Amino acid sequence: MTYPGSGLGLLPDQYIDISDRLIKNEEDGTKSLTDPITGLGNLRRMKLKTDKLIEQRDEDPAPFSIGMFDIDRFRPINDLFGRKAGDEILSQVALRISAALPENAMLARISGDMFGMVLPTCFFEKDALKIGELLRDVFAAPFDLGERIVRVSATFGFCQYPFAGATFDELFDKCESALYQARKRGAASIQVYTHEMAQAVRQRTQIEQALRKAVAAQEIEAWFQPVVNLHTKEVLGFECLARWTDAELGEVSPAVFIPLAEQAGFIDALTKQLFAKAIACARHWPDTVFLSFNLSSVQLVDPTTALAVLLMLEKMEFDPRRIKIEITETAMMSDPQTAERIINDLRAVGIRVLLDDFGTGQSSLGRLRDFSFDKVKIDRSFIAALDEDEQAGHIVRAIVNMCDALGLGVIAEGIETAEQARKLVELGCSAGQGYYFGRPAPADATIALFEKAAGARDPKCCSAIAGCCGD
Ligand code: C2E
Ligand code: CA
Ligand code: CA
């Protein structure tokens, strides 16, 4: 079945809620409440309707739902077939969805290809899910644009009053979170804001607040994992890894708190104090031993990053040639130009730049050619696979050969067994790190390592000092 176009692009009167008309009459007339393309109410009208419902439900405490959906891949349709076709689809969507919604519901176009719904008699999560499924089916029929027929789908998010919020803004926010969650699962998905989502948000807020305090109190610690020469077991340097233990939350992984600090906007403060702590520790190591430091994606889109690193090194009078900066491919990709500038600025003063987690992101070979790296760190997934998978060996060998040809050094990550270390040597890899050689350890432990080693046979041999690879 195909649905006819609305022609005028306006909704017939029966689809416009009477209460919305009343609201309109109450308005001073200066602000429009109607979307000119579809004839539906706009975001403002959706808010007025929701506010009114909230007011009514004050006396009658029954829940209700609001929802939103956006059309998947709408922009390419606009680009491909023109704005007029895009507007026609919006009008047809308005018609179809209005016809499918319960009588007392309200549909609004809230922006671009995004629509909002107020559903006064949709009380529970399961009801919202049902409506979502129904509307998804409504999208299944093609849209008739006259000269052509187009198929589109939409992704849906819903939430319930009062569980998700007591005001329109709160409800809208939660509905957006549900839609965001649905989008992550892919086109035509439906997500209702659930207790689990609420719990995740609460937990996130709790971690963020605790982290903010921890950063202010300089409580994030620098730990260090050795990088060794796979032939001699000599410690070549250490990678600094952030560690945070909160009194209530316990140990929180950097894979959780680093992205959180990025999103909450205090990654710079965190990085700065961590870098200072790392340098303070590295001073106690022999000056042939390097310090490797991770930069996050947010820092690679900030043109002042290189300067901040250099200023810190100058202030702490630390030799830039002992520093390696690790960056991931994904982190570089949001703003390659700025990332390139940062890389070049760092390298200009002798800092070495490492491409971290190689093999995970898009790993385009072009990336290695276009950017000037000094070394590549092979992701630990390949090293783990060496045990079971012959292919993994071929891949590692290919990466090592390619890097050799490009004049790049290679470090293998995540080496956990003697057998993996042996294979890596066989495959031509000469540097590595992993639990087999040493787990990340606090600053004191690294310093003690070298002090203890001073009396040992081979002063920089990891096995001699740490007893971590003694076979
Ligand atoms: P990464 O940069 O790839 O760091 C290596 C991760 O692998 C570390 O996890 C390390 O503890 C772990 N690892 C090392 N050897 C082994 C091994 O043999 N087996 C296994 N299974 N794992 C091993 P960690 O410390 O939990 O850090 C996770 C990620 O968090 C890091 O991945 C890095 O992306 C990020 N991160 C940590 N510290 C910082 C930091 O100071 N700044 C930034 N921007 N990111 C950081
Ligand atoms: Ca790293
Ligand atoms: Ca890595």
PDB file of N, CA and C in Angstrom, residues 113-144:
ATOM      1  N   ASP A 113      14.030  16.608  10.630  1.00  0.00           N
ATOM      2  CA  ASP A 113      13.279  15.372  10.389  1.00  0.00           C
ATOM      3  C   ASP A 113      12.870  14.738  11.717  1.00  0.00           C
ATOM      4  N   MET A 114      12.775  15.539  12.749  1.00  0.00           N
ATOM      5  CA  MET A 114      12.430  14.995  14.058  1.00  0.00           C
ATOM      6  C   MET A 114      11.015  15.391  14.476  1.00  0.00           C
ATOM      7  N   PHE A 115      10.266  14.397  14.944  1.00  0.00           N
ATOM      8  CA  PHE A 115       8.880  14.602  15.360  1.00  0.00           C
ATOM      9  C   PHE A 115       8.726  14.255  16.834  1.00  0.00           C
ATOM     10  N   GLY A 116       7.794  14.947  17.495  1.00  0.00           N
ATOM     11  CA  GLY A 116       7.505  14.651  18.896  1.00  0.00           C
ATOM     12  C   GLY A 116       6.066  14.210  19.058  1.00  0.00           C
ATOM     13  N   MET A 117       5.808  13.445  20.121  1.00  0.00           N
ATOM     14  CA  MET A 117       4.443  12.964  20.362  1.00  0.00           C
ATOM     15  C   MET A 117       4.108  13.131  21.836  1.00  0.00           C
ATOM     16  N   VAL A 118       2.890  13.548  22.096  1.00  0.00           N
ATOM     17  CA  VAL A 118       2.391  13.544  23.467  1.00  0.00           C
ATOM     18  C   VAL A 118       1.271  12.515  23.488  1.00  0.00           C
ATOM     19  N   LEU A 119       1.374  11.546  24.405  1.00  0.00           N
ATOM     20  CA  LEU A 119       0.459  10.399  24.393  1.00  0.00           C
ATOM     21  C   LEU A 119      -0.227  10.274  25.756  1.00  0.00           C
ATOM     22  N   PRO A 120      -1.365  10.975  25.925  1.00  0.00           N
ATOM     23  CA  PRO A 120      -1.992  11.064  27.256  1.00  0.00           C
ATOM     24  C   PRO A 120      -2.458   9.722  27.821  1.00  0.00           C
ATOM     25  N   THR A 121      -2.800   8.760  26.947  1.00  0.00           N
ATOM     26  CA  THR A 121      -3.318   7.493  27.474  1.00  0.00           C
ATOM     27  C   THR A 121      -2.327   6.344  27.302  1.00  0.00           C
ATOM     28  N   CYS A 122      -1.097   6.688  27.086  1.00  0.00           N
ATOM     29  CA  CYS A 122      -0.056   5.665  27.009  1.00  0.00           C
ATOM     30  C   CYS A 122       0.619   5.648  28.383  1.00  0.00           C
ATOM     31  N   PHE A 123       0.206   4.667  29.210  1.00  0.00           N
ATOM     32  CA  PHE A 123       0.586   4.731  30.626  1.00  0.00           C
ATOM     33  C   PHE A 123       1.912   4.046  30.950  1.00  0.00           C
ATOM     34  N   PHE A 124       2.181   2.928  30.292  1.00  0.00           N
ATOM     35  CA  PHE A 124       3.313   2.104  30.710  1.00  0.00           C
ATOM     36  C   PHE A 124       4.333   1.916  29.591  1.00  0.00           C
ATOM     37  N   GLU A 125       5.500   1.441  30.030  1.00  0.00           N
ATOM     38  CA  GLU A 125       6.601   1.145  29.102  1.00  0.00           C
ATOM     39  C   GLU A 125       6.115   0.245  27.948  1.00  0.00           C
ATOM     40  N   LYS A 126       5.344  -0.785  28.315  1.00  0.00           N
ATOM     41  CA  LYS A 126       4.923  -1.755  27.272  1.00  0.00           C
ATOM     42  C   LYS A 126       3.958  -1.101  26.267  1.00  0.00           C
ATOM     43  N   ASP A 127       3.152  -0.135  26.749  1.00  0.00           N
ATOM     44  CA  ASP A 127       2.242   0.562  25.831  1.00  0.00           C
ATOM     45  C   ASP A 127       3.037   1.397  24.823  1.00  0.00           C
ATOM     46  N   ALA A 128       4.063   2.055  25.339  1.00  0.00           N
ATOM     47  CA  ALA A 128       4.883   2.901  24.462  1.00  0.00           C
ATOM     48  C   ALA A 128       5.575   2.035  23.413  1.00  0.00           C
ATOM     49  N   LEU A 129       6.053   0.882  23.875  1.00  0.00           N
ATOM     50  CA  LEU A 129       6.729  -0.033  22.961  1.00  0.00           C
ATOM     51  C   LEU A 129       5.789  -0.473  21.837  1.00  0.00           C
ATOM     52  N   LYS A 130       4.544  -0.732  22.252  1.00  0.00           N
ATOM     53  CA  LYS A 130       3.538  -1.169  21.272  1.00  0.00           C
ATOM     54  C   LYS A 130       3.296  -0.065  20.242  1.00  0.00           C
ATOM     55  N   ILE A 131       3.147   1.165  20.733  1.00  0.00           N
ATOM     56  CA  ILE A 131       2.924   2.288  19.805  1.00  0.00           C
ATOM     57  C   ILE A 131       4.128   2.419  18.870  1.00  0.00           C
ATOM     58  N   GLY A 132       5.331   2.279  19.441  1.00  0.00           N
ATOM     59  CA  GLY A 132       6.547   2.356  18.621  1.00  0.00           C
ATOM     60  C   GLY A 132       6.514   1.314  17.509  1.00  0.00           C
ATOM     61  N   GLU A 133       6.125   0.099  17.875  1.00  0.00           N
ATOM     62  CA  GLU A 133       6.097  -0.978  16.876  1.00  0.00           C
ATOM     63  C   GLU A 133       5.064  -0.699  15.787  1.00  0.00           C
ATOM     64  N   LEU A 134       3.914  -0.177  16.228  1.00  0.00           N
ATOM     65  CA  LEU A 134       2.862   0.155  15.274  1.00  0.00           C
ATOM     66  C   LEU A 134       3.352   1.226  14.292  1.00  0.00           C
ATOM     67  N   LEU A 135       3.992   2.268  14.837  1.00  0.00           N
ATOM     68  CA  LEU A 135       4.446   3.364  13.971  1.00  0.00           C
ATOM     69  C   LEU A 135       5.566   2.896  13.041  1.00  0.00           C
ATOM     70  N   ARG A 136       6.381   2.007  13.562  1.00  0.00           N
ATOM     71  CA  ARG A 136       7.447   1.466  12.705  1.00  0.00           C
ATOM     72  C   ARG A 136       6.829   0.738  11.511  1.00  0.00           C
ATOM     73  N   ASP A 137       5.735   0.010  11.776  1.00  0.00           N
ATOM     74  CA  ASP A 137       5.055  -0.679  10.676  1.00  0.00           C
ATOM     75  C   ASP A 137       4.453   0.308   9.687  1.00  0.00           C
ATOM     76  N   VAL A 138       3.971   1.430  10.227  1.00  0.00           N
ATOM     77  CA  VAL A 138       3.373   2.452   9.359  1.00  0.00           C
ATOM     78  C   VAL A 138       4.421   2.977   8.371  1.00  0.00           C
ATOM     79  N   PHE A 139       5.676   3.005   8.818  1.00  0.00           N
ATOM     80  CA  PHE A 139       6.751   3.474   7.940  1.00  0.00           C
ATOM     81  C   PHE A 139       7.104   2.440   6.864  1.00  0.00           C
ATOM     82  N   ALA A 140       6.703   1.183   7.104  1.00  0.00           N
ATOM     83  CA  ALA A 140       7.159   0.121   6.199  1.00  0.00           C
ATOM     84  C   ALA A 140       6.648   0.327   4.765  1.00  0.00           C
ATOM     85  N   ALA A 141       5.452   0.914   4.611  1.00  0.00           N
ATOM     86  CA  ALA A 141       4.929   1.135   3.259  1.00  0.00           C
ATOM     87  C   ALA A 141       5.713   2.256   2.586  1.00  0.00           C
ATOM     88  N   PRO A 142       5.976   2.121   1.267  1.00  0.00           N
ATOM     89  CA  PRO A 142       6.771   3.152   0.578  1.00  0.00           C
ATOM     90  C   PRO A 142       6.044   4.497   0.479  1.00  0.00           C
ATOM     91  N   PHE A 143       6.821   5.552   0.291  1.00  0.00           N
ATOM     92  CA  PHE A 143       6.257   6.898   0.138  1.00  0.00           C
ATOM     93  C   PHE A 143       6.214   7.240  -1.346  1.00  0.00           C
ATOM     94  N   ASP A 144       5.054   7.706  -1.763  1.00  0.00           N
ATOM     95  CA  ASP A 144       4.854   7.997  -3.182  1.00  0.00           C
ATOM     96  C   ASP A 144       5.153   9.473  -3.441  1.00  0.00           C
TER      97      ASP A 144
END
